[in-house]
Amino acid sequence: MIADIKKAAEQKMQKSLEALKIDFSKIRSGRPHTGLLDHVMVDYYGTPTPINQVANVSLPDARTLGVVPWEKKMVSAIEKAIRDSDLGLNPMTVGEMVRVPMPPLTEERRRELAKIVKNEAEAARVAMRNVRRDANAQLKELLKDKQISEDDDRRGQEEIQKLTDRYIAEVEKLLQAKEAELMAV
């Protein structure tokens, strides 16, 4: 039973870590990457659809994203979706391609992004602590029902604490790497 609780807690912490990685990938650093537009939704015949399902996103050069829709009439919808997104980008249509120039980040914007990254990391740490709290509550419940001994309870809580510490250290590593990436000019 304790192993099941620990395994469930580890799976939830792993999911929190994966969610943090996805959130970090959405926050742009100085250089563009094709995954930057993945969460942008395009109005595709009345249905919000991720941009990578209606167009091909590429990197024509180091400072520009290129978006080539699979249907010609989607060009304006894609341009509008990118402009309305929270990324602060200004796309331009060139023939059948939407070019998205990436403006260089100012020092002030880098600091704002660093704060956002810290908040995302704190949210992940809180989620992991909540998983720990829930797992410990399950252990206490088993102890109360006399399904495990006090020693098993204490041992289980120690294992869950070690698990939590390991995942929070992983969050710290991701945070430091992302901050370094943001502050690099």
Coordinates of C-alpha atoms in Angstrom, one line a residue:
M1 CA 0.0 0.0 0.0
I2 CA 2.8 2.4 0.9
A3 CA 4.5 1.6 -2.4
D4 CA 1.3 2.4 -4.3
I5 CA 1.0 5.8 -2.5
K6 CA 4.7 6.6 -3.3
K7 CA 4.3 5.5 -6.9
A8 CA 1.2 7.6 -7.4
A9 CA 2.9 10.6 -5.8
E10 CA 5.9 10.2 -8.0
Q11 CA 3.7 10.1 -11.2
K12 CA 1.9 13.3 -10.1
M13 CA 5.3 15.0 -9.5
Q14 CA 6.6 13.9 -12.8
K15 CA 3.5 15.3 -14.5
S16 CA 4.0 18.6 -12.7
L17 CA 7.6 18.7 -13.9
E18 CA 6.5 18.0 -17.5
A19 CA 4.0 20.8 -17.3
L20 CA 6.7 23.1 -16.1
K21 CA 8.9 22.2 -19.0
I22 CA 6.0 22.9 -21.4
D23 CA 5.4 26.2 -19.8
F24 CA 9.1 27.1 -20.0
S25 CA 9.1 26.3 -23.7
K26 CA 6.3 28.8 -24.3
I27 CA 8.4 31.6 -22.8
R28 CA 10.5 32.9 -25.5
S29 CA 14.2 33.7 -25.1
G30 CA 16.3 35.6 -27.5
R31 CA 16.2 33.1 -30.3
P32 CA 13.1 31.8 -32.0
H33 CA 12.1 28.1 -32.1
T34 CA 9.2 26.4 -33.9
G35 CA 7.5 25.3 -30.7
L36 CA 7.0 29.0 -29.7
L37 CA 3.7 29.1 -31.7
D38 CA 2.4 25.7 -30.6
H39 CA -0.1 27.1 -28.1
V40 CA -1.5 29.7 -30.5
M41 CA -5.0 28.7 -31.6
V42 CA -6.3 29.6 -35.1
D43 CA -10.0 29.8 -36.0
Y44 CA -10.2 26.9 -38.5
Y45 CA -13.8 26.9 -39.8
G46 CA -15.2 27.9 -36.5
T47 CA -13.0 25.5 -34.4
P48 CA -10.0 26.7 -32.4
T49 CA -7.1 24.6 -33.7
P50 CA -3.4 24.7 -32.8
I51 CA -1.3 26.5 -35.4
N52 CA 0.9 23.5 -36.1
Q53 CA -2.2 21.5 -37.2
V54 CA -3.1 24.0 -40.0
A55 CA 0.3 25.2 -41.1
N56 CA 4.0 24.3 -41.4
V57 CA 6.1 26.3 -39.0
S58 CA 9.8 26.8 -39.9
L59 CA 12.9 28.9 -39.3
P60 CA 13.8 30.7 -42.5
D61 CA 16.6 32.6 -40.7
A62 CA 17.9 33.1 -37.2
R63 CA 15.5 36.0 -36.3
T64 CA 12.3 34.9 -38.2
L65 CA 9.7 32.3 -37.9
G66 CA 7.9 31.3 -41.2
V67 CA 4.4 29.9 -41.2
V68 CA 3.1 28.4 -44.4
P69 CA -0.6 27.4 -44.2
W70 CA -1.8 24.2 -45.9
E71 CA -4.8 26.2 -47.3
K72 CA -4.2 29.5 -48.9
K73 CA -7.3 31.1 -47.4
M74 CA -6.0 30.5 -43.8
V75 CA -3.2 33.1 -44.2
S76 CA -5.2 36.0 -42.7
A77 CA -6.6 33.8 -39.9
I78 CA -3.1 32.7 -38.9
E79 CA -1.8 36.2 -39.0
K80 CA -4.6 37.4 -36.8
A81 CA -4.2 34.6 -34.3
I82 CA -0.4 35.3 -34.0
R83 CA -1.1 39.0 -33.6
D84 CA -3.8 38.4 -30.9
S85 CA -1.7 35.9 -29.0
D86 CA 0.1 36.9 -25.7
L87 CA 3.5 36.7 -27.4
G88 CA 3.8 40.3 -28.5
L89 CA 4.7 39.4 -32.0
N90 CA 3.9 41.4 -35.2
P91 CA 3.5 39.0 -38.2
M92 CA 3.6 40.1 -41.8
T93 CA 2.1 38.3 -44.8
V94 CA 4.5 37.7 -47.8
G95 CA 2.6 35.9 -50.5
E96 CA 1.4 32.6 -49.1
M97 CA 3.8 32.8 -46.1
V98 CA 3.3 34.6 -42.8
R99 CA 6.7 35.9 -41.6
V100 CA 7.1 36.5 -37.8
P101 CA 10.1 38.6 -37.1
M102 CA 11.4 38.1 -33.5
P103 CA 12.3 41.5 -32.0
P104 CA 15.4 41.4 -29.8
L105 CA 14.6 41.3 -26.1
T106 CA 15.3 44.4 -24.1
E107 CA 16.9 44.2 -20.6
E108 CA 13.6 45.2 -19.0
R109 CA 11.7 42.5 -20.9
R110 CA 14.3 39.9 -19.9
R111 CA 13.7 40.8 -16.3
E112 CA 9.9 40.5 -16.7
L113 CA 10.3 37.1 -18.3
A114 CA 12.7 36.0 -15.5
K115 CA 9.9 37.0 -13.0
I116 CA 7.4 35.0 -15.0
V117 CA 9.7 32.0 -15.0
K118 CA 10.2 32.2 -11.3
N119 CA 6.5 32.3 -10.7
E120 CA 6.0 29.2 -13.0
A121 CA 8.7 27.4 -11.0
E122 CA 7.1 28.4 -7.7
A123 CA 3.7 27.1 -8.9
A124 CA 5.4 23.7 -9.8
R125 CA 7.0 23.6 -6.3
V126 CA 3.6 24.3 -4.7
A127 CA 2.0 21.5 -6.8
M128 CA 4.7 19.1 -5.7
R129 CA 4.2 20.0 -2.0
N130 CA 0.5 19.5 -2.4
V131 CA 1.2 16.0 -3.8
R132 CA 3.4 15.4 -0.7
R133 CA 0.6 16.6 1.6
D134 CA -2.0 14.3 -0.1
A135 CA 0.4 11.3 0.1
N136 CA 1.1 12.0 3.8
A137 CA -2.7 12.3 4.5
Q138 CA -3.2 8.9 2.8
L139 CA -0.5 7.4 5.0
K140 CA -2.1 8.9 8.1
E141 CA -5.5 7.5 7.0
L142 CA -3.9 4.0 6.7
L143 CA -2.3 4.4 10.2
K144 CA -5.7 5.5 11.6
D145 CA -7.4 2.5 10.1
K146 CA -4.5 0.3 11.6
Q147 CA -3.5 -1.0 8.2
I148 CA 0.1 0.1 8.8
S149 CA 2.3 0.5 11.8
E150 CA 3.7 3.9 13.1
D151 CA 7.1 2.8 11.9
D152 CA 5.8 2.2 8.4
D153 CA 4.0 5.5 8.4
R154 CA 7.2 7.3 9.4
R155 CA 9.3 5.4 6.8
G156 CA 6.7 6.2 4.2
Q157 CA 6.7 9.9 5.0
E158 CA 10.5 10.0 4.8
E159 CA 10.5 8.3 1.4
I160 CA 7.9 10.8 0.1
Q161 CA 9.9 13.7 1.5
K162 CA 13.0 12.4 -0.3
L163 CA 10.9 12.1 -3.5
T164 CA 9.7 15.7 -3.0
D165 CA 13.2 17.0 -2.4
R166 CA 14.4 15.3 -5.6
Y167 CA 11.7 16.8 -7.8
I168 CA 12.0 20.2 -6.3
A169 CA 15.8 20.1 -7.0
E170 CA 14.9 19.2 -10.6
V171 CA 12.6 22.3 -10.7
E172 CA 15.5 24.4 -9.4
K173 CA 17.8 23.1 -12.2
L174 CA 15.2 23.9 -14.9
L175 CA 14.7 27.3 -13.4
Q176 CA 18.4 28.2 -13.3
A177 CA 18.9 26.9 -16.9
K178 CA 15.9 29.0 -18.2
E179 CA 17.0 32.1 -16.3
A180 CA 20.5 31.8 -17.8
E181 CA 19.0 31.3 -21.3
L182 CA 16.8 34.5 -20.8
M183 CA 19.6 36.7 -19.5
A184 CA 22.1 35.6 -22.3
V185 CA 22.3 38.4 -24.8

